Coordinates of N, CA and C in Angstrom, one line a residue:
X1 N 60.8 95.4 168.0 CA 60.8 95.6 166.5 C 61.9 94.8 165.9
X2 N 63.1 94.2 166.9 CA 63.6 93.6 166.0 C 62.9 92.0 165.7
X3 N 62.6 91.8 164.5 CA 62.4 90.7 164.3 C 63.0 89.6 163.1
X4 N 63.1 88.7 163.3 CA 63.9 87.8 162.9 C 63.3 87.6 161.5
X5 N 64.3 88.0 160.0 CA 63.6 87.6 158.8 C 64.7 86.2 158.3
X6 N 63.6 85.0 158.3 CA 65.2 83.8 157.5 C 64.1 83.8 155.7
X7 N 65.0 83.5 154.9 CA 64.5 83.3 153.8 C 65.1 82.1 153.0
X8 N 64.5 81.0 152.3 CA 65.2 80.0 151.2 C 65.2 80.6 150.3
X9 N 66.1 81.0 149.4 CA 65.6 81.1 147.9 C 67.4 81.0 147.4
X10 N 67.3 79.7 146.9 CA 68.6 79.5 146.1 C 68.8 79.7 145.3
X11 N 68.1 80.6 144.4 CA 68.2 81.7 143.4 C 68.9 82.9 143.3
X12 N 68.9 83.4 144.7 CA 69.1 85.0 145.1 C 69.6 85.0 146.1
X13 N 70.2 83.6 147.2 CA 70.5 83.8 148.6 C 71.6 82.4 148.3
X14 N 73.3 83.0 148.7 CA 74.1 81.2 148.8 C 73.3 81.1 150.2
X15 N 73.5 79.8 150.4 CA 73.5 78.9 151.8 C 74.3 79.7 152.7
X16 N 73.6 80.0 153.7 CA 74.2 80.3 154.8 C 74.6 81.6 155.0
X17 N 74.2 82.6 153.9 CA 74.6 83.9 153.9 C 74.2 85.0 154.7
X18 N 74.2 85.4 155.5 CA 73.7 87.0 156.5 C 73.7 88.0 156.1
X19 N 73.4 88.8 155.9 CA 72.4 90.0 155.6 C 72.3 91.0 156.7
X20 N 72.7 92.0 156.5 CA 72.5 93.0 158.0 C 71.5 94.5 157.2
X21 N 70.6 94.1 156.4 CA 70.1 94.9 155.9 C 68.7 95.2 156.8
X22 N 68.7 96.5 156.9 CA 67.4 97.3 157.6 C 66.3 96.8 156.4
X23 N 65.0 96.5 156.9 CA 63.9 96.0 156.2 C 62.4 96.4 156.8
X24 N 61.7 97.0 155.9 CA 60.4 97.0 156.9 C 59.7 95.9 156.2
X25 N 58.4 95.6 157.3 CA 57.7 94.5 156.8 C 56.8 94.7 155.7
X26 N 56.3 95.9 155.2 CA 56.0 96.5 154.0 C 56.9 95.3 152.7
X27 N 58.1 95.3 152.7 CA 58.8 95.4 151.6 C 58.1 93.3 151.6
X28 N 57.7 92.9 152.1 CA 57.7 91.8 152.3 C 56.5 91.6 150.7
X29 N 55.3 92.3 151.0 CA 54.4 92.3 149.6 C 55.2 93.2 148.4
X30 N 56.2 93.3 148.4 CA 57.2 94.0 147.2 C 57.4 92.7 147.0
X31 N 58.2 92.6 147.7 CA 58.9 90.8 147.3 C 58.3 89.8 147.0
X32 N 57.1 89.6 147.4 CA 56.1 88.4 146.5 C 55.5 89.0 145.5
X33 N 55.7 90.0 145.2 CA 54.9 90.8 143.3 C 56.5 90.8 143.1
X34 N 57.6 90.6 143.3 CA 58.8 90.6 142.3 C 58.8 89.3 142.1
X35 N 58.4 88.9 143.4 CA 59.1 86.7 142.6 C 58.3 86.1 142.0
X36 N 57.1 87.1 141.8 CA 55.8 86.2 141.0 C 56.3 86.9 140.0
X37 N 57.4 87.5 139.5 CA 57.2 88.6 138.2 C 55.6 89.4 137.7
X38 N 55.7 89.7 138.6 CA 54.5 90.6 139.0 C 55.5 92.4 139.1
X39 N 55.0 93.3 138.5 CA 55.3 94.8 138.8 C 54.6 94.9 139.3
X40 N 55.8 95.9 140.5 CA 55.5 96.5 141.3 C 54.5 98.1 141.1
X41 N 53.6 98.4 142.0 CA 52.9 99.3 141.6 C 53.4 100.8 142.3
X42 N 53.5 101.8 141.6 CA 54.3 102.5 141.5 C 53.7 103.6 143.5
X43 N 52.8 103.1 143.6 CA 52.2 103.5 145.1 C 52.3 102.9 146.1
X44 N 53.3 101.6 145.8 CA 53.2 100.6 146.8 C 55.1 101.5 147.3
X45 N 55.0 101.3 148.9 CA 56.0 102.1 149.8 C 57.2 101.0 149.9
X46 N 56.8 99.4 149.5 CA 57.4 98.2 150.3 C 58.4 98.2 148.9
X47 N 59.4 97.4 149.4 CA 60.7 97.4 148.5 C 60.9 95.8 147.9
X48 N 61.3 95.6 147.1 CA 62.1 94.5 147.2 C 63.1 93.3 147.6
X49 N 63.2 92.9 148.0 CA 64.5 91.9 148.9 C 65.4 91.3 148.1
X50 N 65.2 91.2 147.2 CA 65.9 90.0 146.5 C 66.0 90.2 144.4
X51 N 67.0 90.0 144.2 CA 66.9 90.5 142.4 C 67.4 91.6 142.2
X52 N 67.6 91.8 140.8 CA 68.0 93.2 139.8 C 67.5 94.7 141.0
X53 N 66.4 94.2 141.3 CA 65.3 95.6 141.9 C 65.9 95.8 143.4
X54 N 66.5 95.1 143.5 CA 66.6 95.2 145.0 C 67.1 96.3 145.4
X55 N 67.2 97.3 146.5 CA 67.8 98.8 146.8 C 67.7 99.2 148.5
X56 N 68.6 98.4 149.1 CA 68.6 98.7 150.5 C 68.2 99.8 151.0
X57 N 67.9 99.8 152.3 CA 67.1 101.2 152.7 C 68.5 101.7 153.5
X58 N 68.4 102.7 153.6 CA 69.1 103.6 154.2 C 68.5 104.0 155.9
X59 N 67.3 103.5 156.1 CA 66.2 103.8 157.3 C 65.4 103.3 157.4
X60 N 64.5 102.9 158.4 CA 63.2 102.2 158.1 C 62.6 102.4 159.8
X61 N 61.3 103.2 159.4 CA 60.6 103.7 160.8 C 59.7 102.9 160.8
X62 N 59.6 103.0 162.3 CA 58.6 102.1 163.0 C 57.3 103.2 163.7
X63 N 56.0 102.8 163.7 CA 55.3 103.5 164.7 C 54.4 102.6 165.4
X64 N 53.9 103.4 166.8 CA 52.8 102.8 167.5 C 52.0 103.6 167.6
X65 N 50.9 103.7 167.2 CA 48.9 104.5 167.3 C 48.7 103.5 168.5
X66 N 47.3 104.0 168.6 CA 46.1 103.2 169.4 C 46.3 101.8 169.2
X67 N 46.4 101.5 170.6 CA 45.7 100.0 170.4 C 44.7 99.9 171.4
X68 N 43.9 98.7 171.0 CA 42.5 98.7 171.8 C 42.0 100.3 172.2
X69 N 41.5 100.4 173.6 CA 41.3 101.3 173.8 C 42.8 102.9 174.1
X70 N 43.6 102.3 174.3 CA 45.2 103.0 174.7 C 45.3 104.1 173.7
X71 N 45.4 105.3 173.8 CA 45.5 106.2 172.8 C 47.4 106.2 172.5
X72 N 47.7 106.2 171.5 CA 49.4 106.7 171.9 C 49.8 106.8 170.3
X73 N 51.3 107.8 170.5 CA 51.7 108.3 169.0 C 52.8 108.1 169.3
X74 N 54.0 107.4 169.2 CA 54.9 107.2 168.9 C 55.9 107.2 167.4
X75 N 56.9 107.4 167.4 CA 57.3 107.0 165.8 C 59.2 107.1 165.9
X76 N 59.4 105.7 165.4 CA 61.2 105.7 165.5 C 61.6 105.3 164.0
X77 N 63.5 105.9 164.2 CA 63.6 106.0 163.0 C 65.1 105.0 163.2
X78 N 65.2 104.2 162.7 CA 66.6 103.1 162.8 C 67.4 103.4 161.9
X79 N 68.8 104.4 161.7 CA 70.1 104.3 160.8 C 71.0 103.9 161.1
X80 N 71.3 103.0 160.3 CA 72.7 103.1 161.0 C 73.1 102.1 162.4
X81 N 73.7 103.2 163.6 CA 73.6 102.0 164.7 C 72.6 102.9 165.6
X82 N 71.9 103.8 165.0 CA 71.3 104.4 166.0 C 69.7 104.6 165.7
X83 N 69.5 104.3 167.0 CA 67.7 104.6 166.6 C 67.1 105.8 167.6
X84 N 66.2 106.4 167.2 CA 65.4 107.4 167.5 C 64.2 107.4 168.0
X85 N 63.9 107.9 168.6 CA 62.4 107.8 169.1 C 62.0 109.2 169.4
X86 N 60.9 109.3 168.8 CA 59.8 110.3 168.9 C 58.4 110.4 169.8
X87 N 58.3 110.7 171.2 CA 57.3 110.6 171.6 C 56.5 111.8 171.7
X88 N 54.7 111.7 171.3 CA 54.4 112.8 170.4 C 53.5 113.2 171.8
X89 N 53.2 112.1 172.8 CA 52.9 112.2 174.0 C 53.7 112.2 175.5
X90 N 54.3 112.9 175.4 CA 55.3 112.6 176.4 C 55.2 112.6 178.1
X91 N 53.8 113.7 178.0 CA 52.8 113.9 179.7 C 52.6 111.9 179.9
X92 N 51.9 111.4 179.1 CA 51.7 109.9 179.7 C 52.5 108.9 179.7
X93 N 52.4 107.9 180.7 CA 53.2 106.7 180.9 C 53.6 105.9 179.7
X94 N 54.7 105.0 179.9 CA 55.1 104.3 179.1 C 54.2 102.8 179.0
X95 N 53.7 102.7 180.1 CA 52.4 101.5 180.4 C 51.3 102.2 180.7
X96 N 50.8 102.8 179.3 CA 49.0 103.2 179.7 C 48.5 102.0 180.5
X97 N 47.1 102.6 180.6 CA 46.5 101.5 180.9 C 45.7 100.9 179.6
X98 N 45.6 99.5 179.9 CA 45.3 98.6 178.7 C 44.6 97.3 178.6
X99 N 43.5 97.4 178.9 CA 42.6 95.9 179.3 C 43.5 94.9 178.8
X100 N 43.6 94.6 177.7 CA 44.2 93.3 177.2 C 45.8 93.0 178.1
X101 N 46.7 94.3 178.3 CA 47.7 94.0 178.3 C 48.0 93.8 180.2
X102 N 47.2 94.7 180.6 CA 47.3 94.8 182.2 C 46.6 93.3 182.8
X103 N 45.8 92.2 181.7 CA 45.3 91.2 182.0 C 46.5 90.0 182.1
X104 N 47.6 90.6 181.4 CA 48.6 89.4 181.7 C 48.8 89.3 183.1
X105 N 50.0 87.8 183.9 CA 50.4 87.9 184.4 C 51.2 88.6 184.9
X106 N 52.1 89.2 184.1 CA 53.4 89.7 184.6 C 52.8 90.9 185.0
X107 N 52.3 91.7 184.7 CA 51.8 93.3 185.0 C 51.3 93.5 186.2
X108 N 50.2 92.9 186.8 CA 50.0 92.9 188.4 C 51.7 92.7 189.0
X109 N 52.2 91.8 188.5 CA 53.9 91.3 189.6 C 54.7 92.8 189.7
X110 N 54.9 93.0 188.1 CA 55.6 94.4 187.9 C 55.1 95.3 188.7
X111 N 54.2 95.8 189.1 CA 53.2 96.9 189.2 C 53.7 97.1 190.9
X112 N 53.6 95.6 191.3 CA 53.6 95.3 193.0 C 55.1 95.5 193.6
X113 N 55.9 95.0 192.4 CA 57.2 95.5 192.9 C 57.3 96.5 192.6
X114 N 57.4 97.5 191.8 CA 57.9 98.5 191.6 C 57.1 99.6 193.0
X115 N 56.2 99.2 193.5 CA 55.1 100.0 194.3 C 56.1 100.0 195.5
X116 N 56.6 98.4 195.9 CA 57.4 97.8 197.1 C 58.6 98.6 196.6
X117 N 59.3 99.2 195.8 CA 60.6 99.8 195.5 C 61.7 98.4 195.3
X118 N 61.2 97.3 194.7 CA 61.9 96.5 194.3 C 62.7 96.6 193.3
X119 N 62.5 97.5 192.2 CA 63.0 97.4 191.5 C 64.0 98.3 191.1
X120 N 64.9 97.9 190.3 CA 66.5 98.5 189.9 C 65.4 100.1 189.3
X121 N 66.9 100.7 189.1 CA 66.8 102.0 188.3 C 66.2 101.8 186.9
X122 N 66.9 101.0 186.5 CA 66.2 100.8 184.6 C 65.2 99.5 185.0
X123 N 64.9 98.8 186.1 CA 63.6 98.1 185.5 C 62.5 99.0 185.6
X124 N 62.5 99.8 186.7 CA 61.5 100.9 186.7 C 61.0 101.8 185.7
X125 N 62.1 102.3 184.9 CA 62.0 102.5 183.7 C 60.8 102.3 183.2
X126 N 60.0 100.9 182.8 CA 59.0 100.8 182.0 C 58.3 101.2 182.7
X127 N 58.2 102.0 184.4 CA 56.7 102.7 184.9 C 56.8 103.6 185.3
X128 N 57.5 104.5 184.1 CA 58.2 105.9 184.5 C 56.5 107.0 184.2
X129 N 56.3 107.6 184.6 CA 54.8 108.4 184.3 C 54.8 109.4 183.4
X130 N 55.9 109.7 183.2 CA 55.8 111.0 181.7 C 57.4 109.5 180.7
X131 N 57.4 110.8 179.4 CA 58.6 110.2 178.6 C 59.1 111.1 177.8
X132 N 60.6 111.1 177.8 CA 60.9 112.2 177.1 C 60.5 112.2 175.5
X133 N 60.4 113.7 175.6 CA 60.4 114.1 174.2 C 60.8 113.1 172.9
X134 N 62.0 113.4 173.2 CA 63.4 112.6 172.4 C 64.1 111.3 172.9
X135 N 64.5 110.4 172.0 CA 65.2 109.4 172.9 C 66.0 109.1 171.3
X136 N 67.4 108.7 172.2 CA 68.4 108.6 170.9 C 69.1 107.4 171.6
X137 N 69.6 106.3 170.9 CA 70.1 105.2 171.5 C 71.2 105.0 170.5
X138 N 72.7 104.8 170.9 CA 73.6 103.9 169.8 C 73.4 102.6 170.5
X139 N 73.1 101.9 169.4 CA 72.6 100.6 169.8 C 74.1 99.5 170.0
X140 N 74.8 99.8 168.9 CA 76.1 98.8 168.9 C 76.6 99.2 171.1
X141 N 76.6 100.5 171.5 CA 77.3 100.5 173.0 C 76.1 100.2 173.9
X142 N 74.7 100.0 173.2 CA 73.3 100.2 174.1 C 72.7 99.3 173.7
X143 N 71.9 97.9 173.6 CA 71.4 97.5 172.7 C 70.0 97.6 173.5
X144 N 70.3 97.7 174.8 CA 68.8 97.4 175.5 C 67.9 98.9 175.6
X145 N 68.5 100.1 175.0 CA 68.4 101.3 175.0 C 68.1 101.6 176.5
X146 N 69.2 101.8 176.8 CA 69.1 102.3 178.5 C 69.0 103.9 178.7
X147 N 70.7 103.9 177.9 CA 71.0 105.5 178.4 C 70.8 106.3 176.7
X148 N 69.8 106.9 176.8 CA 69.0 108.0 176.2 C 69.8 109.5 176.1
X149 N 70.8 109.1 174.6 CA 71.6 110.3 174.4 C 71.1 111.5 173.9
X150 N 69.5 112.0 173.9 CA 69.3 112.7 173.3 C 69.7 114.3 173.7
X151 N 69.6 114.8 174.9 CA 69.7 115.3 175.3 C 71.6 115.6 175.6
X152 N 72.7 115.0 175.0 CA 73.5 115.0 175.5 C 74.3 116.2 173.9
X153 N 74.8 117.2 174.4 CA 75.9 118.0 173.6 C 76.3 117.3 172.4
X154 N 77.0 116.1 172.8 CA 78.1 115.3 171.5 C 77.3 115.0 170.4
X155 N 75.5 114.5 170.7 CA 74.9 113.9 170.0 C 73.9 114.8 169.3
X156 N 74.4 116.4 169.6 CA 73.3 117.1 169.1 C 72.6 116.9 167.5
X157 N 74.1 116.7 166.6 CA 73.7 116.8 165.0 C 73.2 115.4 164.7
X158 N 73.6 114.3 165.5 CA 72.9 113.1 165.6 C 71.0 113.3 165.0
X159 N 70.8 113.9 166.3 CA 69.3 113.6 167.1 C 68.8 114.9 165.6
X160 N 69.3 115.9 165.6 CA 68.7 117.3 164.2 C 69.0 116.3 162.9
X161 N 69.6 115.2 162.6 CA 69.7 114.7 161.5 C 68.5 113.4 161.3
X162 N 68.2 112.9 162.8 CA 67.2 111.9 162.7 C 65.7 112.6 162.6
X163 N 65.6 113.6 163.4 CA 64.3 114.6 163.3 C 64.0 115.0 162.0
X164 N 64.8 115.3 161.5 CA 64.6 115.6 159.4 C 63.9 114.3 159.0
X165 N 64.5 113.7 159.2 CA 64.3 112.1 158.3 C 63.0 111.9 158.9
X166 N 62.7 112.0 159.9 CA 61.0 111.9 160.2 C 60.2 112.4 160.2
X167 N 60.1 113.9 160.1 CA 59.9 114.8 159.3 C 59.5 114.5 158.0
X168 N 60.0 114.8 157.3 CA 60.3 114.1 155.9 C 59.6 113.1 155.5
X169 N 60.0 112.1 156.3 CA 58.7 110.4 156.2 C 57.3 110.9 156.5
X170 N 57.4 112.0 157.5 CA 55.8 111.7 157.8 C 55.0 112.4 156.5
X171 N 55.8 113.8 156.3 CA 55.5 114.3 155.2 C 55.4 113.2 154.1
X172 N 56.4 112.8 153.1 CA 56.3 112.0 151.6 C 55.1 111.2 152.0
X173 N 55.1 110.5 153.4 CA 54.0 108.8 152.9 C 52.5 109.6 153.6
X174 N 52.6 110.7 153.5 CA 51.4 110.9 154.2 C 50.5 110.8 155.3
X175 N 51.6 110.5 156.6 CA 51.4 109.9 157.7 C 50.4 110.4 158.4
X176 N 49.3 109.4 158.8 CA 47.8 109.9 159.2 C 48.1 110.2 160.8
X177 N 49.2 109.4 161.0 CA 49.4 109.9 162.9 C 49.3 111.6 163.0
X178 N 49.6 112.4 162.2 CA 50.5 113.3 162.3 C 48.5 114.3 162.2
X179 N 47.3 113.9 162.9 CA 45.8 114.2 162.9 C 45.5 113.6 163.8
X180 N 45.0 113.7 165.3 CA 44.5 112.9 166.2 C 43.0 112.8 165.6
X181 N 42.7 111.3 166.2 CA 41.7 110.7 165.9 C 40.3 111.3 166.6
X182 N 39.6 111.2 165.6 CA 38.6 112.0 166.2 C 37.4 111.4 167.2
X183 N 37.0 111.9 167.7 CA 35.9 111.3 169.2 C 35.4 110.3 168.5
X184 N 34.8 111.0 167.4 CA 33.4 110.1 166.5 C 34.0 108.4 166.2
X185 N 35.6 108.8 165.7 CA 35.5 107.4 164.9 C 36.1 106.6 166.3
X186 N 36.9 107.2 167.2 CA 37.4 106.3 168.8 C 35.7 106.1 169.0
X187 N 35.0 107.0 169.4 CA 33.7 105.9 169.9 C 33.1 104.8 168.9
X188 N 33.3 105.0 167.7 CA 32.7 104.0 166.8 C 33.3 102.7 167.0
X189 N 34.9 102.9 167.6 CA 35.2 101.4 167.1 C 35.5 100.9 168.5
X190 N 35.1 102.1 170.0 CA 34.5 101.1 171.0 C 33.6 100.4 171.1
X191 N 32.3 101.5 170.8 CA 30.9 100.7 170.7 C 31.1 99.2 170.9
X192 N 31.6 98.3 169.4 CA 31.2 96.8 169.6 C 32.4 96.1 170.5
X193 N 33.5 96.9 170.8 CA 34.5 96.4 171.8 C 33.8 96.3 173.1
X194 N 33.3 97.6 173.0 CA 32.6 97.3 175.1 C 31.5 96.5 174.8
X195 N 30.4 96.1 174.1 CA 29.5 95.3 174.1 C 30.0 94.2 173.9
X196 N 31.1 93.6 173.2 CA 31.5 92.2 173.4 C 31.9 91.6 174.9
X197 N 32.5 93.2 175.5 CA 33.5 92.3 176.6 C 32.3 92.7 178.2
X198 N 31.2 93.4 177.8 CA 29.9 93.4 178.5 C 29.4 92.1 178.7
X199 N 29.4 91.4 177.4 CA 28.9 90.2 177.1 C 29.8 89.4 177.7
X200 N 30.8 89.4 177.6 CA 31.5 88.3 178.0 C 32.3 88.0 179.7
X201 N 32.3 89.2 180.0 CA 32.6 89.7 181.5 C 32.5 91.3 181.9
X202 N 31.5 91.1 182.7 CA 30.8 92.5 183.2 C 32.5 93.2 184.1
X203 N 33.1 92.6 184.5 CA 33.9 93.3 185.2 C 35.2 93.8 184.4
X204 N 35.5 92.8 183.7 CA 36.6 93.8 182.3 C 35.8 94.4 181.9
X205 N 34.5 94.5 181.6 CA 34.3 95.9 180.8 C 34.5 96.9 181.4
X206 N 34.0 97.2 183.1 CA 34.3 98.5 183.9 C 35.6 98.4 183.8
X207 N 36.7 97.4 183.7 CA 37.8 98.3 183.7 C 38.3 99.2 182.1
X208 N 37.0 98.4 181.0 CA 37.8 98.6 179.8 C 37.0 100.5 179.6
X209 N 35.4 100.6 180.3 CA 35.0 101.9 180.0 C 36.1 102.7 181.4
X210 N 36.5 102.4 182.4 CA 37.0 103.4 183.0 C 38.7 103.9 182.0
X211 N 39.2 102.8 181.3 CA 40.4 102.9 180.4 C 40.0 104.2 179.3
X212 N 38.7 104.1 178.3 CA 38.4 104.9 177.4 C 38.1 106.5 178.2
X213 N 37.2 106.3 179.2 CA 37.2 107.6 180.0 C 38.3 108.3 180.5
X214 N 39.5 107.7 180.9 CA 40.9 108.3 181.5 C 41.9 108.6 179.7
X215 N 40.8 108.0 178.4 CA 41.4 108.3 177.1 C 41.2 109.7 177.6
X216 N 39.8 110.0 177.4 CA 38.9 111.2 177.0 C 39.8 112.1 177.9
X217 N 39.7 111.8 179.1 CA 40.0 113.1 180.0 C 41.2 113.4 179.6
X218 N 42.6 112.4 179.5 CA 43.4 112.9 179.1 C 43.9 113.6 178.0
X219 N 42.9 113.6 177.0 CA 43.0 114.3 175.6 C 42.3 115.3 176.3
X220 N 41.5 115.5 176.8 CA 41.0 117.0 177.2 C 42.1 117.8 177.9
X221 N 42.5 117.3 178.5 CA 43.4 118.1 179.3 C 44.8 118.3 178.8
X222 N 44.9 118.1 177.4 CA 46.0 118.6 177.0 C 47.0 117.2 176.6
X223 N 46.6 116.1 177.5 CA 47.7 115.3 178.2 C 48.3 114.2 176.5

């Protein structure tokens, strides 16, 4: 999530100036209806960047839903130097399974060492089989979020101060994560996924219907 934003505008930015301001990519269509002097519409969530209007965020959450077939709820909240993470599924791995993604190279390699016990304590990490609840990182002493202070005494009012604020977000924006997706519309938007990759290789599709069936069962069972 961190991604790199550069901008020209010698109107609103000297040469060479840095900016340590939290931004979501939302705010990105704010900022092309402000520089076109265009208003903003009063339903739009994205902010500003630049001008009179401009009004730093205080936080800015990230989530991950479904991809492809992968069912998953995730949602983090960045203040400050610390970020939060909310896992809303915490029974399943941090590497579901994932036709597109398990087709890279690296994933077979990972998979083989970690099996061989190659690997360190934190590279394992990414093939840990459940995930906690909570995960709290100060990023300025942690940047790779290793050690997960949520659970720790000192950081209690920390972690009850980030849980509000997402809370809160999910409530004001109306956050649709916060409703699992129902059978009808997950099968609707397999249907033309498994008949493409039917079409295109009979053998990723068995792996992509055994992926959607380990969905199902898992949502059945609580997981």
């Amino acid at each position: 999530m961190k991604i790199p934003f550069v901008a020209w505008a010698p109107e609103y930015l000297p040469a060479g100036e840095v900016r340590d301001d939290l931004i979501a990519q939302i705010d990105l269509s704010a900022t092309s209806l402000a520089l076109a002097g265009i208003e903003i519409p009063e339903w739009m969530q994205g902010r500003p960047l630049f001008g009179s209007q401009a009004k730093p965020r205080a936080y800015v959450v990230s989530a991950r839903d479904r991809c492809d077939e992968t069912v998953d709820h995730i949602r983090s909240i960045r203040k400050g130097n610390f970020k939060y993470i909310c896992n809303y599924l915490p029974q399943r791995p941090y590497l579901q399974p994932c036709k597109y993604k398990d087709g890279k190279p690296f994933m077979p390699v990972l998979r083989e060492l970690n099996a061989a016990g190659k690997l360190n304590a934190v590279q394992s990490l990414h093939l840990a089989e459940t995930r906690p609840e909570e995960e709290l990182y100060d990023l300025t002493q942690d940047p790779w979020e290793i050690h997960n202070l949520a659970d720790d005494p000192a950081y209690k009012q920390q972690v009850a101060q980030m849980r509000c604020l997402l809370a809160n977000w999910e409530l004001e924006t109306d956050d649709r994560g916060r409703f699992p997706e129902s059978e009808a519309m997950y099968d609707s938007d397999m249907a033309p996924y498994l008949a493409k990759s039917r079409k295109r290789d009979p053998a990723e599709a068995k792996q992509l219907e055994a992926n959607i069936n380990l969905m199902k069962r898992w949502r059945a069972e609580g997981k």
